[in-house]
């Protein structure tokens, strides 16, 4: 039976980290409600494409419009089985929203599966829910992870780490790894 997943997005969330997991989770039968504070179902967020092209940090290009299918103000965390936080630039300002932090804290307190990719760890750190955990993130977020009391998992960009029901990864090249680990945390079994 499919799970009901809340996905927290915002403008300039990373394109792949928003689109790919959303579609993958739907494809295996889960229900995903994508929400953004101060926006409603039918509104969109702009995404950004981050790529690794040999410079000292990632490059950024305009991404797609990602249409929200639920309204943040109507989303009740207790109605969801899991939380998904894509990376990109959105987490850096979403973490200033007290309601967003409260939502993240609900999932951690209730020991529900949480997946965060790349800069998504900024929301976890701001919500104070990773103390004592092993957490991966984009390397630029390592200091925030450690300052929040977690151990930064310095893993290859295409890998992921699970600590309890928390699944984290450094960036979109890790989609196969973290999506598989998140599906396991959700109790989803795919057989061939």
PDB file of N, CA and C in Angstrom, residues 119-179:
ATOM      1  N   UNK A 119      21.370  20.559  -0.080  1.00  0.00           N
ATOM      2  CA  UNK A 119      21.156  21.643   0.877  1.00  0.00           C
ATOM      3  C   UNK A 119      19.926  21.424   1.753  1.00  0.00           C
ATOM      4  N   UNK A 120      19.193  20.345   1.541  1.00  0.00           N
ATOM      5  CA  UNK A 120      18.062  20.016   2.410  1.00  0.00           C
ATOM      6  C   UNK A 120      18.492  19.884   3.865  1.00  0.00           C
ATOM      7  N   UNK A 121      19.768  19.539   4.078  1.00  0.00           N
ATOM      8  CA  UNK A 121      20.289  19.420   5.442  1.00  0.00           C
ATOM      9  C   UNK A 121      20.230  20.749   6.187  1.00  0.00           C
ATOM     10  N   UNK A 122      20.189  21.864   5.459  1.00  0.00           N
ATOM     11  CA  UNK A 122      20.057  23.165   6.126  1.00  0.00           C
ATOM     12  C   UNK A 122      18.752  23.245   6.904  1.00  0.00           C
ATOM     13  N   UNK A 123      17.690  22.672   6.359  1.00  0.00           N
ATOM     14  CA  UNK A 123      16.406  22.655   7.073  1.00  0.00           C
ATOM     15  C   UNK A 123      16.480  21.745   8.290  1.00  0.00           C
ATOM     16  N   UNK A 124      17.115  20.600   8.134  1.00  0.00           N
ATOM     17  CA  UNK A 124      17.252  19.670   9.265  1.00  0.00           C
ATOM     18  C   UNK A 124      18.047  20.317  10.400  1.00  0.00           C
ATOM     19  N   UNK A 125      19.131  20.994  10.034  1.00  0.00           N
ATOM     20  CA  UNK A 125      19.966  21.651  11.043  1.00  0.00           C
ATOM     21  C   UNK A 125      19.200  22.757  11.748  1.00  0.00           C
ATOM     22  N   UNK A 126      18.510  23.591  10.982  1.00  0.00           N
ATOM     23  CA  UNK A 126      17.755  24.703  11.572  1.00  0.00           C
ATOM     24  C   UNK A 126      16.626  24.215  12.467  1.00  0.00           C
ATOM     25  N   UNK A 127      16.057  23.074  12.125  1.00  0.00           N
ATOM     26  CA  UNK A 127      14.963  22.517  12.937  1.00  0.00           C
ATOM     27  C   UNK A 127      15.485  21.808  14.184  1.00  0.00           C
ATOM     28  N   UNK A 128      16.788  21.625  14.271  1.00  0.00           N
ATOM     29  CA  UNK A 128      17.372  20.997  15.458  1.00  0.00           C
ATOM     30  C   UNK A 128      17.049  19.518  15.587  1.00  0.00           C
ATOM     31  N   UNK A 129      16.996  18.802  14.474  1.00  0.00           N
ATOM     32  CA  UNK A 129      16.562  17.400  14.526  1.00  0.00           C
ATOM     33  C   UNK A 129      17.651  16.390  14.165  1.00  0.00           C
ATOM     34  N   UNK A 130      18.903  16.846  14.043  1.00  0.00           N
ATOM     35  CA  UNK A 130      19.938  15.898  13.605  1.00  0.00           C
ATOM     36  C   UNK A 130      21.037  15.649  14.642  1.00  0.00           C
ATOM     37  N   UNK A 131      20.905  16.215  15.811  1.00  0.00           N
ATOM     38  CA  UNK A 131      21.920  15.992  16.844  1.00  0.00           C
ATOM     39  C   UNK A 131      22.133  14.489  17.050  1.00  0.00           C
ATOM     40  N   UNK A 132      23.402  14.077  16.998  1.00  0.00           N
ATOM     41  CA  UNK A 132      23.743  12.676  17.218  1.00  0.00           C
ATOM     42  C   UNK A 132      23.568  11.782  15.999  1.00  0.00           C
ATOM     43  N   UNK A 133      23.114  12.324  14.888  1.00  0.00           N
ATOM     44  CA  UNK A 133      22.883  11.540  13.670  1.00  0.00           C
ATOM     45  C   UNK A 133      24.091  11.632  12.739  1.00  0.00           C
ATOM     46  N   UNK A 134      24.187  10.682  11.830  1.00  0.00           N
ATOM     47  CA  UNK A 134      25.165  10.725  10.731  1.00  0.00           C
ATOM     48  C   UNK A 134      24.414  11.246   9.516  1.00  0.00           C
ATOM     49  N   UNK A 135      24.871  12.386   8.992  1.00  0.00           N
ATOM     50  CA  UNK A 135      24.119  13.103   7.966  1.00  0.00           C
ATOM     51  C   UNK A 135      25.030  13.489   6.797  1.00  0.00           C
ATOM     52  N   UNK A 136      24.572  13.204   5.588  1.00  0.00           N
ATOM     53  CA  UNK A 136      25.258  13.672   4.398  1.00  0.00           C
ATOM     54  C   UNK A 136      24.560  14.929   3.899  1.00  0.00           C
ATOM     55  N   UNK A 137      25.274  15.695   3.104  1.00  0.00           N
ATOM     56  CA  UNK A 137      24.753  16.930   2.523  1.00  0.00           C
ATOM     57  C   UNK A 137      25.765  17.394   1.489  1.00  0.00           C
ATOM     58  N   UNK A 138      25.399  18.418   0.745  1.00  0.00           N
ATOM     59  CA  UNK A 138      26.390  19.013  -0.135  1.00  0.00           C
ATOM     60  C   UNK A 138      27.553  19.481   0.743  1.00  0.00           C
ATOM     61  N   UNK A 139      28.804  19.257   0.332  1.00  0.00           N
ATOM     62  CA  UNK A 139      29.942  19.572   1.205  1.00  0.00           C
ATOM     63  C   UNK A 139      29.932  20.992   1.787  1.00  0.00           C
ATOM     64  N   UNK A 140      29.380  21.957   1.075  1.00  0.00           N
ATOM     65  CA  UNK A 140      29.324  23.324   1.597  1.00  0.00           C
ATOM     66  C   UNK A 140      28.444  23.428   2.838  1.00  0.00           C
ATOM     67  N   UNK A 141      27.625  22.414   3.092  1.00  0.00           N
ATOM     68  CA  UNK A 141      26.741  22.414   4.265  1.00  0.00           C
ATOM     69  C   UNK A 141      27.333  21.622   5.431  1.00  0.00           C
ATOM     70  N   UNK A 142      28.530  21.100   5.272  1.00  0.00           N
ATOM     71  CA  UNK A 142      29.145  20.277   6.321  1.00  0.00           C
ATOM     72  C   UNK A 142      29.233  21.025   7.647  1.00  0.00           C
ATOM     73  N   UNK A 143      29.631  22.300   7.604  1.00  0.00           N
ATOM     74  CA  UNK A 143      29.768  23.066   8.850  1.00  0.00           C
ATOM     75  C   UNK A 143      28.429  23.186   9.562  1.00  0.00           C
ATOM     76  N   UNK A 144      27.351  23.429   8.809  1.00  0.00           N
ATOM     77  CA  UNK A 144      26.028  23.545   9.436  1.00  0.00           C
ATOM     78  C   UNK A 144      25.593  22.227  10.066  1.00  0.00           C
ATOM     79  N   UNK A 145      25.880  21.140   9.375  1.00  0.00           N
ATOM     80  CA  UNK A 145      25.539  19.808   9.900  1.00  0.00           C
ATOM     81  C   UNK A 145      26.271  19.576  11.213  1.00  0.00           C
ATOM     82  N   UNK A 146      27.558  19.874  11.232  1.00  0.00           N
ATOM     83  CA  UNK A 146      28.347  19.649  12.442  1.00  0.00           C
ATOM     84  C   UNK A 146      27.951  20.607  13.568  1.00  0.00           C
ATOM     85  N   UNK A 147      27.675  21.872  13.241  1.00  0.00           N
ATOM     86  CA  UNK A 147      27.252  22.825  14.262  1.00  0.00           C
ATOM     87  C   UNK A 147      25.909  22.436  14.882  1.00  0.00           C
ATOM     88  N   UNK A 148      25.107  21.673  14.130  1.00  0.00           N
ATOM     89  CA  UNK A 148      23.816  21.206  14.649  1.00  0.00           C
ATOM     90  C   UNK A 148      23.970  19.931  15.478  1.00  0.00           C
ATOM     91  N   UNK A 149      25.209  19.490  15.681  1.00  0.00           N
ATOM     92  CA  UNK A 149      25.449  18.344  16.546  1.00  0.00           C
ATOM     93  C   UNK A 149      25.436  16.998  15.846  1.00  0.00           C
ATOM     94  N   UNK A 150      25.454  16.999  14.527  1.00  0.00           N
ATOM     95  CA  UNK A 150      25.482  15.742  13.776  1.00  0.00           C
ATOM     96  C   UNK A 150      26.901  15.463  13.305  1.00  0.00           C
ATOM     97  N   UNK A 151      27.133  14.238  12.887  1.00  0.00           N
ATOM     98  CA  UNK A 151      28.391  13.862  12.256  1.00  0.00           C
ATOM     99  C   UNK A 151      28.203  13.973  10.753  1.00  0.00           C
ATOM    100  N   UNK A 152      29.035  14.780  10.097  1.00  0.00           N
ATOM    101  CA  UNK A 152      28.930  14.932   8.654  1.00  0.00           C
ATOM    102  C   UNK A 152      29.487  13.686   7.976  1.00  0.00           C
ATOM    103  N   UNK A 153      28.688  13.064   7.128  1.00  0.00           N
ATOM    104  CA  UNK A 153      29.109  11.881   6.374  1.00  0.00           C
ATOM    105  C   UNK A 153      29.720  12.349   5.056  1.00  0.00           C
ATOM    106  N   UNK A 154      31.024  12.315   4.984  1.00  0.00           N
ATOM    107  CA  UNK A 154      31.750  12.740   3.789  1.00  0.00           C
ATOM    108  C   UNK A 154      31.839  11.542   2.847  1.00  0.00           C
ATOM    109  N   UNK A 155      30.812  11.396   2.017  1.00  0.00           N
ATOM    110  CA  UNK A 155      30.698  10.239   1.136  1.00  0.00           C
ATOM    111  C   UNK A 155      30.757  10.696  -0.321  1.00  0.00           C
ATOM    112  N   UNK A 156      31.012   9.775  -1.243  1.00  0.00           N
ATOM    113  CA  UNK A 156      30.996  10.163  -2.669  1.00  0.00           C
ATOM    114  C   UNK A 156      29.650  10.758  -3.060  1.00  0.00           C
ATOM    115  N   UNK A 157      29.686  11.636  -4.071  1.00  0.00           N
ATOM    116  CA  UNK A 157      28.502  12.389  -4.489  1.00  0.00           C
ATOM    117  C   UNK A 157      27.371  11.487  -4.992  1.00  0.00           C
ATOM    118  N   UNK A 158      27.683  10.245  -5.329  1.00  0.00           N
ATOM    119  CA  UNK A 158      26.649   9.329  -5.826  1.00  0.00           C
ATOM    120  C   UNK A 158      26.205   8.313  -4.780  1.00  0.00           C
ATOM    121  N   UNK A 159      26.509   8.567  -3.515  1.00  0.00           N
ATOM    122  CA  UNK A 159      26.136   7.661  -2.431  1.00  0.00           C
ATOM    123  C   UNK A 159      25.164   8.342  -1.467  1.00  0.00           C
ATOM    124  N   UNK A 160      24.632   7.569  -0.525  1.00  0.00           N
ATOM    125  CA  UNK A 160      23.688   8.095   0.470  1.00  0.00           C
ATOM    126  C   UNK A 160      23.953   7.400   1.790  1.00  0.00           C
ATOM    127  N   UNK A 161      23.389   7.959   2.837  1.00  0.00           N
ATOM    128  CA  UNK A 161      23.543   7.369   4.163  1.00  0.00           C
ATOM    129  C   UNK A 161      22.182   7.353   4.857  1.00  0.00           C
ATOM    130  N   UNK A 162      21.927   6.278   5.567  1.00  0.00           N
ATOM    131  CA  UNK A 162      20.700   6.165   6.362  1.00  0.00           C
ATOM    132  C   UNK A 162      21.085   6.031   7.830  1.00  0.00           C
ATOM    133  N   UNK A 163      20.471   6.831   8.671  1.00  0.00           N
ATOM    134  CA  UNK A 163      20.657   6.744  10.118  1.00  0.00           C
ATOM    135  C   UNK A 163      19.267   6.670  10.721  1.00  0.00           C
ATOM    136  N   UNK A 164      18.876   5.501  11.169  1.00  0.00           N
ATOM    137  CA  UNK A 164      17.502   5.294  11.623  1.00  0.00           C
ATOM    138  C   UNK A 164      16.573   5.444  10.436  1.00  0.00           C
ATOM    139  N   UNK A 165      15.659   6.397  10.517  1.00  0.00           N
ATOM    140  CA  UNK A 165      14.727   6.641   9.411  1.00  0.00           C
ATOM    141  C   UNK A 165      15.073   7.911   8.642  1.00  0.00           C
ATOM    142  N   UNK A 166      16.278   8.425   8.868  1.00  0.00           N
ATOM    143  CA  UNK A 166      16.752   9.613   8.176  1.00  0.00           C
ATOM    144  C   UNK A 166      17.682   9.204   7.035  1.00  0.00           C
ATOM    145  N   UNK A 167      17.295   9.587   5.820  1.00  0.00           N
ATOM    146  CA  UNK A 167      18.081   9.284   4.624  1.00  0.00           C
ATOM    147  C   UNK A 167      18.602  10.601   4.055  1.00  0.00           C
ATOM    148  N   UNK A 168      19.923  10.699   3.866  1.00  0.00           N
ATOM    149  CA  UNK A 168      20.504  11.925   3.337  1.00  0.00           C
ATOM    150  C   UNK A 168      21.522  11.593   2.250  1.00  0.00           C
ATOM    151  N   UNK A 169      21.725  12.559   1.359  1.00  0.00           N
ATOM    152  CA  UNK A 169      22.659  12.384   0.254  1.00  0.00           C
ATOM    153  C   UNK A 169      23.259  13.728  -0.127  1.00  0.00           C
ATOM    154  N   UNK A 170      24.460  13.711  -0.748  1.00  0.00           N
ATOM    155  CA  UNK A 170      25.135  14.968  -1.066  1.00  0.00           C
ATOM    156  C   UNK A 170      24.554  15.747  -2.238  1.00  0.00           C
ATOM    157  N   UNK A 171      23.969  15.080  -3.224  1.00  0.00           N
ATOM    158  CA  UNK A 171      23.459  15.793  -4.398  1.00  0.00           C
ATOM    159  C   UNK A 171      22.733  14.823  -5.322  1.00  0.00           C
ATOM    160  N   UNK A 172      22.194  15.358  -6.421  1.00  0.00           N
ATOM    161  CA  UNK A 172      21.376  14.554  -7.324  1.00  0.00           C
ATOM    162  C   UNK A 172      22.077  13.350  -7.941  1.00  0.00           C
ATOM    163  N   UNK A 173      23.409  13.307  -8.096  1.00  0.00           N
ATOM    164  CA  UNK A 173      23.991  12.065  -8.616  1.00  0.00           C
ATOM    165  C   UNK A 173      23.713  10.850  -7.717  1.00  0.00           C
ATOM    166  N   UNK A 174      23.286  11.099  -6.484  1.00  0.00           N
ATOM    167  CA  UNK A 174      22.987  10.014  -5.547  1.00  0.00           C
ATOM    168  C   UNK A 174      21.540   9.528  -5.622  1.00  0.00           C
ATOM    169  N   UNK A 175      20.756   9.997  -6.580  1.00  0.00           N
ATOM    170  CA  UNK A 175      19.350   9.567  -6.648  1.00  0.00           C
ATOM    171  C   UNK A 175      19.166   8.057  -6.552  1.00  0.00           C
ATOM    172  N   UNK A 176      19.870   7.240  -7.329  1.00  0.00           N
ATOM    173  CA  UNK A 176      19.639   5.800  -7.200  1.00  0.00           C
ATOM    174  C   UNK A 176      19.863   5.286  -5.781  1.00  0.00           C
ATOM    175  N   UNK A 177      20.903   5.801  -5.122  1.00  0.00           N
ATOM    176  CA  UNK A 177      21.221   5.336  -3.767  1.00  0.00           C
ATOM    177  C   UNK A 177      20.202   5.824  -2.742  1.00  0.00           C
ATOM    178  N   UNK A 178      19.931   7.127  -2.721  1.00  0.00           N
ATOM    179  CA  UNK A 178      19.051   7.615  -1.645  1.00  0.00           C
ATOM    180  C   UNK A 178      17.601   7.246  -1.876  1.00  0.00           C
ATOM    181  N   UNK A 179      17.158   7.213  -3.129  1.00  0.00           N
ATOM    182  CA  UNK A 179      15.765   6.811  -3.368  1.00  0.00           C
ATOM    183  C   UNK A 179      15.569   5.359  -2.943  1.00  0.00           C
TER     184      UNK A 179
END
